[in-house]
Amino acid sequence: MQEVKTTCCYCGVGCGVLAQTDGINIISVRGDPEHPANLGRLCSKGSNLHLTSSASVTQQVRLLTPELRRSRGQTRSASSWADTYQFLAEKFAQTIAEHGPDSVGFYISGQLLTEDYYVFNKLAKGLIGTNNIDTNSRLCMSSAVAGYKQTLGADAPPCSYEDIELASVVLIIGANPAYAHPVLYRRLEAARAANPEMKVIVVDPRATDSAREADLFLPILPGTDVAFLNGMLHICLWEELLDTAFIAEHTEGFAELKHTLREFSPEKVAKICGIQEADLLQAARWFGNAPAALSLYCQGLNQSSSGTAKNAALINLHLATRQIGKPGAGPFSLTGQPNAMGGREVGGMANLLSGHRDLANATH
């Protein structure tokens, strides 16, 4: 029996997996205790990965050879790798010759390895000569990317999973990690058990599994996230919970933001969001007074026509209160797939080159 290291691709946590195989079939799986993402834990999806390759359970087996349909009127049939590669190369060459390089495109996935992302990017932009390559990051994380770049100057979360154990307040907004990132949520549960003083705030229109376990749940109305976050910052400003020295040394544009915050009094924000004013005040005080406050957020903020504004409002809250750049603190965007970030690092999007270089920036 052989044991092989691999990664679960079912959510953004990217848990390390040890797969036991007889050389042909995967017999069983277990969590990798040395992997920094899951420390040996697996959720129900991850712990049943081996069943996805078991014909006796799913009546489906992984294709061992390509299946090719040479024309629209035909059904797919088994093909050799050599014939399939030749067919694809000829079709790409014919289309490019007739219609130019921008007539073809690639859509790739955050379930790919970083090295695979890089090769696809070089194939599209370097060999074929088209920017028509994009990934799930566009659909899934584009608001988070824009929010980070707009406020911090780079597409890079200033946090890690280890910050969960170091946080004294965790703000979960627009996310339900108990369901969508269960292993990460188990880690939060363990951190709360080890530190009973930790406070968890959940902001979500729905009473989710995560909300039911929170110390404070704020069921804001859909689409009121920016008002809520600006309201929290208004309270922190009014109650002198900001780090003025940090703001002066490390931020720009605070005077304009301060002027905007005048419109977001606790009474007004509570009415806009449909929540109790006392709960809003409590959330802001816990966050602003915390030795270290960490926020976890996902598609509730990102997949919205105002997603970038929501991300920016949250990051502004972290910057103004100096809940960033120290252990246990920062705005942490949770991804939908485990290597969405890796793909962006090697330029696997239409507007990027490797190393976070932007095609719109002439200096890059």
Coordinates of C-alpha atoms in Angstrom, one line a residue, residues 8-336:
C8 CA -8.7 18.5 -1.6
C9 CA -10.2 20.8 -4.2
Y10 CA -13.8 21.1 -2.9
C11 CA -13.5 24.5 -1.2
G12 CA -11.0 27.4 -0.7
V13 CA -9.3 25.9 2.4
G14 CA -7.2 23.5 0.3
C15 CA -6.8 20.8 2.9
G16 CA -3.8 18.5 2.7
V17 CA -4.8 14.8 2.1
L18 CA -2.9 11.6 2.3
A19 CA -4.4 9.1 -0.1
Q20 CA -3.8 5.3 0.3
T21 CA -3.6 3.5 -3.0
D22 CA -2.8 0.1 -4.2
G23 CA -1.3 1.5 -7.4
I24 CA -4.5 1.4 -9.3
N25 CA -7.3 2.4 -7.0
I26 CA -7.6 4.9 -4.1
I27 CA -8.5 2.8 -1.1
S28 CA -8.9 5.5 1.6
V29 CA -7.9 9.0 2.5
R30 CA -7.0 10.8 5.7
G31 CA -6.0 14.4 6.6
D32 CA -2.4 15.3 6.4
P33 CA -1.4 16.3 10.0
E34 CA 1.6 18.2 8.6
H35 CA -0.4 20.4 6.3
P36 CA -0.7 24.0 7.5
A37 CA -4.3 24.5 6.2
N38 CA -6.1 21.7 8.0
L39 CA -3.6 20.1 10.4
G40 CA -5.0 16.7 9.7
R41 CA -8.7 17.6 9.8
L42 CA -11.0 16.7 6.9
C43 CA -14.7 17.5 6.5
S44 CA -17.3 15.1 5.2
K45 CA -16.5 15.9 1.6
G46 CA -12.7 15.5 2.0
S47 CA -13.0 12.3 4.0
N48 CA -15.0 10.7 1.2
L49 CA -12.7 11.8 -1.7
H50 CA -11.9 8.1 -2.4
L51 CA -15.5 7.3 -3.1
T52 CA -15.5 9.7 -6.1
S53 CA -13.2 7.1 -7.8
S54 CA -15.1 4.1 -6.7
A55 CA -17.3 2.6 -9.4
S56 CA -19.2 0.5 -6.9
V57 CA -20.4 3.6 -5.1
T58 CA -20.9 6.2 -7.9
Q59 CA -21.1 4.1 -11.0
Q60 CA -18.7 6.6 -12.5
V61 CA -15.0 6.1 -13.1
R62 CA -12.4 8.6 -14.2
L63 CA -11.7 8.6 -17.9
L64 CA -8.5 6.9 -18.7
T65 CA -8.4 7.9 -22.3
P66 CA -9.7 11.1 -24.1
E67 CA -13.1 11.1 -25.8
L68 CA -13.3 13.0 -29.0
R69 CA -16.2 14.4 -31.1
R70 CA -14.8 15.4 -34.5
S71 CA -18.0 17.2 -35.6
R72 CA -21.2 18.5 -34.0
G73 CA -23.3 15.7 -35.5
Q74 CA -21.2 12.9 -34.1
T75 CA -21.2 11.3 -30.7
R76 CA -18.0 11.2 -28.6
S77 CA -15.8 8.1 -29.0
A78 CA -12.5 7.0 -27.4
S79 CA -9.4 8.5 -28.9
S80 CA -5.7 8.1 -28.3
W81 CA -3.7 10.9 -26.7
A82 CA -1.6 11.4 -29.8
D83 CA -4.7 11.7 -32.1
T84 CA -6.4 14.0 -29.6
Y85 CA -3.4 16.4 -29.3
Q86 CA -3.1 16.4 -33.1
F87 CA -6.8 17.2 -33.6
L88 CA -6.7 20.0 -31.0
A89 CA -3.5 21.6 -32.5
E90 CA -5.0 21.5 -36.0
K91 CA -8.3 23.1 -34.9
F92 CA -6.5 25.8 -32.9
A93 CA -4.1 26.5 -35.8
Q94 CA -7.0 26.6 -38.4
T95 CA -9.1 28.9 -36.3
I96 CA -6.2 31.3 -35.5
A97 CA -5.2 31.4 -39.2
E98 CA -8.7 32.2 -40.3
H99 CA -9.8 34.6 -37.6
G100 CA -6.7 35.7 -35.7
P101 CA -5.4 34.8 -32.2
D102 CA -8.2 36.5 -30.3
S103 CA -10.7 34.0 -31.8
V104 CA -9.6 31.4 -29.2
G105 CA -9.8 31.5 -25.5
F106 CA -9.2 29.6 -22.3
Y107 CA -11.2 29.3 -19.1
I108 CA -9.3 27.7 -16.3
S109 CA -9.9 26.9 -12.6
G110 CA -8.6 27.6 -9.1
Q111 CA -8.4 23.8 -8.7
L112 CA -5.2 23.8 -10.9
L113 CA -1.7 23.8 -9.5
T114 CA 0.2 27.1 -9.8
E115 CA 2.6 25.5 -12.3
D116 CA -0.3 24.5 -14.5
Y117 CA -1.7 28.0 -14.3
Y118 CA 1.6 29.4 -15.5
V119 CA 1.9 27.1 -18.5
F120 CA -1.7 27.9 -19.6
N121 CA -0.9 31.6 -19.3
K122 CA 2.3 31.2 -21.3
L123 CA 0.5 29.2 -24.0
A124 CA -2.2 31.8 -24.4
K125 CA -0.2 35.1 -24.1
G126 CA 3.2 33.9 -25.1
L127 CA 2.6 31.4 -27.9
I128 CA -0.8 32.1 -29.3
G129 CA -0.7 35.9 -28.6
T130 CA -4.1 36.5 -27.0
N131 CA -5.2 37.8 -23.6
N132 CA -8.3 35.6 -23.8
I133 CA -7.5 33.6 -20.7
D134 CA -9.5 33.9 -17.5
T135 CA -10.2 31.9 -14.4
N136 CA -12.8 31.4 -11.7
S137 CA -11.1 34.4 -9.8
R138 CA -13.0 36.7 -12.2
L139 CA -16.4 35.2 -11.3
C140 CA -15.5 34.4 -7.7
M141 CA -13.0 36.9 -6.3
S142 CA -12.8 40.0 -8.5
S143 CA -14.3 42.3 -6.0
A144 CA -11.9 41.1 -3.3
V145 CA -9.0 41.6 -5.7
A146 CA -10.1 45.1 -6.6
G147 CA -10.8 46.0 -3.0
Y148 CA -7.3 44.9 -1.9
K149 CA -5.6 46.7 -4.8
Q150 CA -7.7 49.9 -4.2
T151 CA -7.0 50.1 -0.5
L152 CA -3.7 48.2 0.2
G153 CA -2.1 48.6 -3.3
A154 CA -1.7 44.8 -3.9
D155 CA -3.8 41.7 -4.4
A156 CA -2.7 39.9 -1.3
P157 CA -4.6 39.1 1.9
P158 CA -2.5 40.4 4.8
C159 CA -3.5 37.4 7.0
S160 CA -3.1 33.7 7.3
Y161 CA -5.0 30.8 8.9
E162 CA -2.7 31.0 11.9
D163 CA -4.2 34.4 12.8
I164 CA -7.4 32.6 13.8
E165 CA -5.8 31.2 16.9
L166 CA -4.3 34.7 17.7
A167 CA -7.5 36.8 17.2
S168 CA -9.5 38.1 20.2
V169 CA -12.5 39.2 18.0
V170 CA -13.5 37.5 14.7
L171 CA -16.0 39.3 12.4
I172 CA -17.6 37.0 9.9
I173 CA -19.4 39.0 7.2
G174 CA -20.9 37.7 4.0
A175 CA -19.7 34.2 4.7
N176 CA -20.9 31.0 6.3
P177 CA -17.7 29.1 7.0
A178 CA -19.5 26.5 9.1
Y179 CA -21.0 25.2 5.9
A180 CA -18.7 26.5 3.1
H181 CA -15.3 26.2 4.8
P182 CA -16.0 23.6 7.5
V183 CA -12.4 22.7 8.3
L184 CA -11.5 26.3 8.8
Y185 CA -14.6 26.7 11.0
R186 CA -13.5 23.7 13.1
R187 CA -10.2 25.6 13.6
L188 CA -12.2 28.6 14.8
E189 CA -14.2 26.4 17.2
A190 CA -10.9 25.0 18.7
A191 CA -9.6 28.6 19.0
R192 CA -12.7 29.6 20.9
A193 CA -12.5 26.6 23.2
A194 CA -8.8 27.5 24.0
N195 CA -9.7 31.2 24.5
P196 CA -13.2 31.6 26.0
E197 CA -12.8 35.4 25.9
M198 CA -12.8 35.4 22.1
K199 CA -15.8 37.1 20.6
V200 CA -17.3 36.0 17.3
I201 CA -19.6 38.5 15.4
V202 CA -21.6 37.3 12.4
V203 CA -23.2 39.7 9.9
D204 CA -25.5 38.1 7.4
P205 CA -29.1 38.5 6.2
R206 CA -29.6 34.8 6.8
A207 CA -29.5 32.9 10.2
T208 CA -26.8 30.5 9.0
D209 CA -25.0 27.8 10.9
S210 CA -22.2 30.2 11.6
A211 CA -24.7 32.8 12.9
R212 CA -26.2 30.4 15.4
E213 CA -22.9 29.9 17.1
A214 CA -22.0 33.6 17.2
D215 CA -21.7 35.7 20.3
L216 CA -23.4 38.5 18.4
F217 CA -25.5 38.1 15.2
L218 CA -26.5 41.1 13.1
P219 CA -29.1 40.1 10.4
I220 CA -28.6 43.2 8.2
L221 CA -30.9 43.7 5.2
P222 CA -29.4 42.6 1.9
G223 CA -27.3 45.2 0.2
T224 CA -26.6 47.3 3.3
D225 CA -23.1 46.1 4.0
V226 CA -21.3 49.4 3.2
A227 CA -23.7 51.3 5.5
F228 CA -23.1 48.8 8.3
L229 CA -19.3 49.0 8.0
N230 CA -19.3 52.8 7.7
G231 CA -21.5 52.8 10.8
M232 CA -19.0 50.7 12.7
L233 CA -16.2 53.1 11.7
H234 CA -18.4 56.1 12.6
I235 CA -18.7 54.7 16.1
C236 CA -15.0 53.9 16.4
L237 CA -14.3 57.5 15.4
W238 CA -16.8 59.0 17.8
E239 CA -15.6 56.9 20.7
E240 CA -11.9 57.5 19.9
L241 CA -11.1 53.9 19.1
L242 CA -9.0 54.8 16.1
D243 CA -5.2 54.7 15.9
T244 CA -4.5 58.3 14.7
A245 CA -0.7 57.8 14.6
F246 CA -1.1 54.8 12.4
I247 CA -3.5 56.6 10.2
A248 CA -1.2 59.6 9.8
E249 CA 1.9 57.4 9.0
H250 CA 0.4 54.7 6.9
T251 CA -2.8 55.9 5.2
E252 CA -4.0 58.5 2.7
G253 CA -7.4 60.1 2.2
F254 CA -8.6 59.8 5.8
A255 CA -10.0 63.3 5.9
E256 CA -12.3 62.6 3.0
L257 CA -13.4 59.3 4.6
K258 CA -14.0 61.1 7.9
H259 CA -16.3 63.6 6.0
T260 CA -18.2 60.7 4.5
L261 CA -18.7 59.0 7.8
R262 CA -20.8 61.9 9.1
E263 CA -23.7 60.5 7.3
F264 CA -23.6 57.1 9.1
S265 CA -24.7 57.8 12.6
P266 CA -25.7 54.7 14.6
E267 CA -29.3 55.6 14.7
K268 CA -29.4 56.1 10.9
V269 CA -27.4 52.9 10.1
A270 CA -29.5 50.8 12.4
K271 CA -32.6 51.8 10.4
I272 CA -30.9 51.3 7.0
C273 CA -29.7 47.8 8.0
G274 CA -32.8 46.8 9.9
I275 CA -30.9 45.9 13.1
Q276 CA -30.8 47.1 16.7
E277 CA -28.7 50.2 17.4
A278 CA -27.4 48.5 20.6
D279 CA -26.1 45.6 18.6
L280 CA -24.3 47.9 16.1
L281 CA -22.7 49.7 19.0
Q282 CA -21.6 46.4 20.6
A283 CA -20.1 45.1 17.4
A284 CA -18.1 48.4 16.9
R285 CA -16.8 48.5 20.5
W286 CA -15.7 44.8 20.5
F287 CA -13.9 45.4 17.2
G288 CA -12.4 48.7 18.0
N289 CA -11.2 47.7 21.5
A290 CA -9.9 44.3 20.5
P291 CA -6.2 43.6 20.9
A292 CA -6.5 41.8 17.6
A293 CA -9.6 41.7 15.3
L294 CA -9.8 39.4 12.3
S295 CA -12.5 39.5 9.6
L296 CA -13.5 36.6 7.5
Y297 CA -15.6 37.3 4.4
C298 CA -16.5 35.6 1.2
Q299 CA -19.1 35.8 -1.6
G300 CA -21.7 37.8 0.4
L301 CA -19.4 40.7 -0.1
N302 CA -17.8 39.8 -3.3
Q303 CA -20.6 38.7 -5.7
S304 CA -22.4 42.0 -5.8
S305 CA -22.6 45.1 -8.1
S306 CA -21.1 47.0 -5.1
G307 CA -18.7 44.3 -4.1
T308 CA -15.6 46.4 -4.4
A309 CA -17.1 49.1 -2.2
K310 CA -18.0 46.6 0.4
N311 CA -14.5 45.2 0.5
A312 CA -13.0 48.7 0.6
A313 CA -15.3 49.7 3.5
L314 CA -14.2 46.7 5.5
I315 CA -10.5 47.2 4.8
N316 CA -10.9 50.9 5.8
L317 CA -12.3 49.8 9.1
H318 CA -9.3 47.7 9.7
L319 CA -6.8 50.4 8.7
A320 CA -8.4 53.1 10.8
T321 CA -8.5 51.0 13.9
R322 CA -5.0 49.4 13.2
Q323 CA -6.5 46.0 13.1
I324 CA -4.0 45.0 10.5
G325 CA -0.3 44.3 10.3
K326 CA -0.1 42.4 13.6
P327 CA -0.7 38.8 14.7
G328 CA -4.4 37.9 14.8
A329 CA -5.7 40.9 12.9
G330 CA -6.6 41.8 9.3
P331 CA -9.2 41.5 6.5
F332 CA -9.1 37.9 5.3
S333 CA -10.9 37.1 2.1
L334 CA -11.9 33.4 1.9
T335 CA -11.7 31.9 -1.6
G336 CA -14.1 29.6 -3.3

